[in-house]
Amino acid sequence: MKAVVMAGGEGTRLRPMTSSMPKPLLPVANRPIMEHVLRLLKRHGLSDTVVTVQFLASLVKNYFGDGEELGMHLTYAHEETPLGTAGSVKNAEDALKDDSFLVISGDALTDFNLSELIDFHRSKNALVTVCLTRVPNPLEFGITITDEEGRVERFLEKPTWGQVFSDTVNTGIYVMEPEVFDYVAAGESVDWSSDVFPQLLKEGKRVYGYVAEGYWEDVGTHESYGKAQADVLEGKVDVELDGFEISPGVWVAEGAEVDPEAVLRGPLYIGDYAKVEAGVEIREHTVLGSNVVVKRGAFLHRAVVHDNVYVGPQSNLRGCVVGKNTDVMRAARIEDGAVIGDECLVGEESIIGANVRVYPFKTIEAGAVVNTSVIWESRGQEHLFGVRGVSGILNVEITPELAVRLAGAYATTLKKGATVTIARDHSRGARALKRAMISALQTSAIDVRDLENVPMPVARQHTARGSAGGIFLRTTPGVPDSLDILFFDERGADLSQAGQRKLDRVYARQEFRRAFPGEIGDLTFPSSVFDSYAGNLLRTVDTTGVREAGLKVVVDTAHGSAGLVLPSILGRLGVEALTVSSGLDEARPTEDAETRRAGLARLGELVASSRAAFGVRFDPVGERVAFVDELGRVIDDDRALLVLLDLVAAERRSGQVALPVTTTRIAEQVAAYHGTQVIWTTTTPDDLAKAASAEGTVFGGDGRGGFVVPEFSGVLDGAAAFVRLVGLVARTQLTLSQIDARIPQAHIRRRDIATPWAAKGMVMRSVVEAAGSRRLDTTDGVRVVEADGRWTLVLPDPAEAVTHLWAEGPDDEATEALLDEWAAVVDGAGR
């Protein structure tokens, strides 16, 4: 006997889950409903099966193929237009006309004994046998009345309560003889219950009903979909589960990684190659699909999560469904009954209210509160770029596909045949995505210089030697799961905001240039990159007096790429150097704040015990540095800026220094004392680079460990700052603690206030209005200057729903009071 599986319905009541996926492919316990049905058929000897398809038919065909993986033989009958339950089976008549056949729905979960149903049909010599079951609420089903022998007396499709005369309903499972096709018109929409069966009863044909024992659930609504998941986990239905029951009710599939410190309260199911981190709590009736990642601190209860979903830290999912390839970011909350479609992005700290439907390919912005369904709106992110390039979680937001499109867009902004320099840090993620970007650049008619793993300043300098631009991939500082893709201009500086907007537009249009075969770009690997960089640095930066001073320094490269170039520098610089943490560590491509503090404390101990002149610690990509004085005390980044400024200004006695507006105004006092002038810039790296490259500029810095040595390059460079400091200390013969002691103490504080995107303009207008007659500086944001010199800077963040505040006063108490005053203005306007 053959079987017919009806798999052509659209499943409109299950949208948005069925917006981009046919209903039979919806997973129940991480296996499509239809696969459960096919496995049931096989258990009862029905391996030769015809599948009727119509809506998204190719997805069904591609998933199941010819059925070989299931040990079955599948063929397909395709409907061009919906033909109804009987018409779809009539469409497969050629494969069914020789023998009895069984009809079953591909989207109902059951474990009925089909062999007993078939035996009953044959014993009654029936034309049609209808499989029946008893349900508590028959309103959504077809009611059937049978006599004592099981012969059907009456059908009623989807009755009202006033019409209910039985709790025995039609399950949509039938055993039929080929003669039934005589009652179905070809090519027309015909239903069994409303069209064919009434005619058979009218003619007195042998139509029987068999009341089956067992489980049956028509998965037609969101509620029944959730119930089916729970029933499988509770063992109420006899289906096969892949994986191992590691504790009562806790099923874990092959390749899944579950941290021992995760809390699992079954029954629940964790799919193959899923990853659950420590601190996660997963409660009953939760199903995780394949390759799902659940980060530390997340909470899931009665949540059904489809394949390839990222669940961010501290997120909270309750009684919801999350479609495949969706990213749920940090601290997001999805409430009971909510359904998120495929390939959505749920932003940080956003809230999806109860019973909300978010259709596929939508973006919910960070901090948004969504109480109505998102169907047509895109809610897309306005800009691709953040504060430093394009950033996001590796293989969640920053994927190989995005890297290829991004490189293609960048190439499209350049002329054919131009050269791009590309480099990376020592992480595996950066290495993999760099290769993807190289391919996209070459196929867009761009020649590529691959520097491989080098410090970022080396990549910048090499970019400035004849390249039209550059790309650097690195692990996001302090966030090991994330990756930054930074773009450089022809000077090696960060791409300007105008350049970023241009790249943004090309990326959004998806209009990427493609090269003809003869135009494919070349790929080269420049040699002697480190020696060339070190030689230029030592020729350019003043190191007179270093050898004579006999300095001893301690250098910590934090297991980063700075350790690759420093041997070429230290050997020729003429200092005695103790180098620590010099080996590259792919497992630690970045460091968090605690690791950095511990590293600086250890550096301080080494400096003090070895009686070194000072210690320096590089960040993992060699862009920024932190300093420890000769006493082993860590010099804070904002303080280190003033120390280097004092040394440079004292030696030069003229010129100008470039500093961002967030810097303490003590810097003006230090510069003026030595006859130099401060040029204030915005907080963007490209603006600082432009000011530092201007004629007459002798120094630049951002107050966060980043320093510019203008005579060498116009960009942040940790190695150049180190070499310059060595020369300055050697010639002044002053210690860092002595220099620090002669600089006045600054009292500057910062605070961040959450501000909805729509309110940012109103916030800035309110700040200007509240300032009244006080002096305003609009170099970047709005800086309000009080009559006594105190000031507050209000600056909206370009990438997040946040407003930043800086304030400086004569002491900490006055500074905090100033911050409180303007925070109230910002907070009030942002509500």
PDB file of N, CA and C in Angstrom, residues 22 32 103 107 144 150 176 227 252 305 309 378 480 506 518 535 555 567 634 677:
ATOM      1  N   PRO A  22       7.238  26.525   4.594  1.00  0.00           N
ATOM      2  CA  PRO A  22       5.968  25.793   4.536  1.00  0.00           C
ATOM      3  C   PRO A  22       5.660  25.138   5.879  1.00  0.00           C
ATOM      4  N   PRO A  32      11.226  18.523  11.545  1.00  0.00           N
ATOM      5  CA  PRO A  32      10.001  18.987  10.878  1.00  0.00           C
ATOM      6  C   PRO A  32       8.806  18.096  11.192  1.00  0.00           C
ATOM      7  N   VAL A 103      -4.155   8.358   3.132  1.00  0.00           N
ATOM      8  CA  VAL A 103      -3.963   9.806   3.035  1.00  0.00           C
ATOM      9  C   VAL A 103      -3.740  10.357   4.438  1.00  0.00           C
ATOM     10  N   ASP A 107       1.119  18.069   8.326  1.00  0.00           N
ATOM     11  CA  ASP A 107       1.305  19.064   9.379  1.00  0.00           C
ATOM     12  C   ASP A 107       0.488  18.747  10.629  1.00  0.00           C
ATOM     13  N   THR A 144     -18.065  13.804  13.162  1.00  0.00           N
ATOM     14  CA  THR A 144     -18.506  12.620  12.435  1.00  0.00           C
ATOM     15  C   THR A 144     -19.339  11.732  13.364  1.00  0.00           C
ATOM     16  N   GLY A 150     -19.671   1.102  12.893  1.00  0.00           N
ATOM     17  CA  GLY A 150     -18.637   2.026  12.466  1.00  0.00           C
ATOM     18  C   GLY A 150     -18.933   2.713  11.149  1.00  0.00           C
ATOM     19  N   MET A 176      -8.296   4.712   1.501  1.00  0.00           N
ATOM     20  CA  MET A 176      -9.237   4.799   0.378  1.00  0.00           C
ATOM     21  C   MET A 176      -8.920   3.766  -0.691  1.00  0.00           C
ATOM     22  N   LYS A 227       1.857  23.699  22.175  1.00  0.00           N
ATOM     23  CA  LYS A 227       1.376  22.504  22.889  1.00  0.00           C
ATOM     24  C   LYS A 227       2.034  21.241  22.343  1.00  0.00           C
ATOM     25  N   VAL A 252      19.751  16.163  25.026  1.00  0.00           N
ATOM     26  CA  VAL A 252      20.830  16.921  24.403  1.00  0.00           C
ATOM     27  C   VAL A 252      21.292  16.157  23.167  1.00  0.00           C
ATOM     28  N   VAL A 305      13.017  27.805  19.978  1.00  0.00           N
ATOM     29  CA  VAL A 305      14.036  28.565  19.265  1.00  0.00           C
ATOM     30  C   VAL A 305      14.505  27.728  18.078  1.00  0.00           C
ATOM     31  N   VAL A 309      20.016  30.410  15.767  1.00  0.00           N
ATOM     32  CA  VAL A 309      19.621  31.619  16.483  1.00  0.00           C
ATOM     33  C   VAL A 309      20.684  31.966  17.518  1.00  0.00           C
ATOM     34  N   SER A 378      10.075  48.249   8.223  1.00  0.00           N
ATOM     35  CA  SER A 378      11.397  47.628   8.173  1.00  0.00           C
ATOM     36  C   SER A 378      12.131  47.791   9.498  1.00  0.00           C
ATOM     37  N   PRO A 480      35.529  39.614  23.281  1.00  0.00           N
ATOM     38  CA  PRO A 480      36.139  38.538  22.479  1.00  0.00           C
ATOM     39  C   PRO A 480      35.208  37.904  21.464  1.00  0.00           C
ATOM     40  N   VAL A 506      26.299  52.688  -0.993  1.00  0.00           N
ATOM     41  CA  VAL A 506      26.565  51.619  -1.961  1.00  0.00           C
ATOM     42  C   VAL A 506      26.157  50.266  -1.378  1.00  0.00           C
ATOM     43  N   GLY A 518      39.365  39.232 -17.263  1.00  0.00           N
ATOM     44  CA  GLY A 518      40.700  39.810 -17.437  1.00  0.00           C
ATOM     45  C   GLY A 518      41.019  40.930 -16.474  1.00  0.00           C
ATOM     46  N   GLY A 535      62.598  50.863  10.544  1.00  0.00           N
ATOM     47  CA  GLY A 535      63.625  51.755  10.003  1.00  0.00           C
ATOM     48  C   GLY A 535      63.103  53.164   9.803  1.00  0.00           C
ATOM     49  N   VAL A 555      58.652  46.282  28.735  1.00  0.00           N
ATOM     50  CA  VAL A 555      57.664  46.350  27.649  1.00  0.00           C
ATOM     51  C   VAL A 555      56.760  45.120  27.710  1.00  0.00           C
ATOM     52  N   PRO A 567      60.862  43.749  18.287  1.00  0.00           N
ATOM     53  CA  PRO A 567      62.265  43.310  18.183  1.00  0.00           C
ATOM     54  C   PRO A 567      63.066  44.111  17.163  1.00  0.00           C
ATOM     55  N   VAL A 634      50.696  52.997  38.042  1.00  0.00           N
ATOM     56  CA  VAL A 634      50.046  53.131  36.737  1.00  0.00           C
ATOM     57  C   VAL A 634      49.625  54.578  36.522  1.00  0.00           C
ATOM     58  N   GLN A 677      50.002  75.855  21.407  1.00  0.00           N
ATOM     59  CA  GLN A 677      48.573  76.155  21.340  1.00  0.00           C
ATOM     60  C   GLN A 677      47.787  74.865  21.103  1.00  0.00           C
TER      61      GLN A 677
END
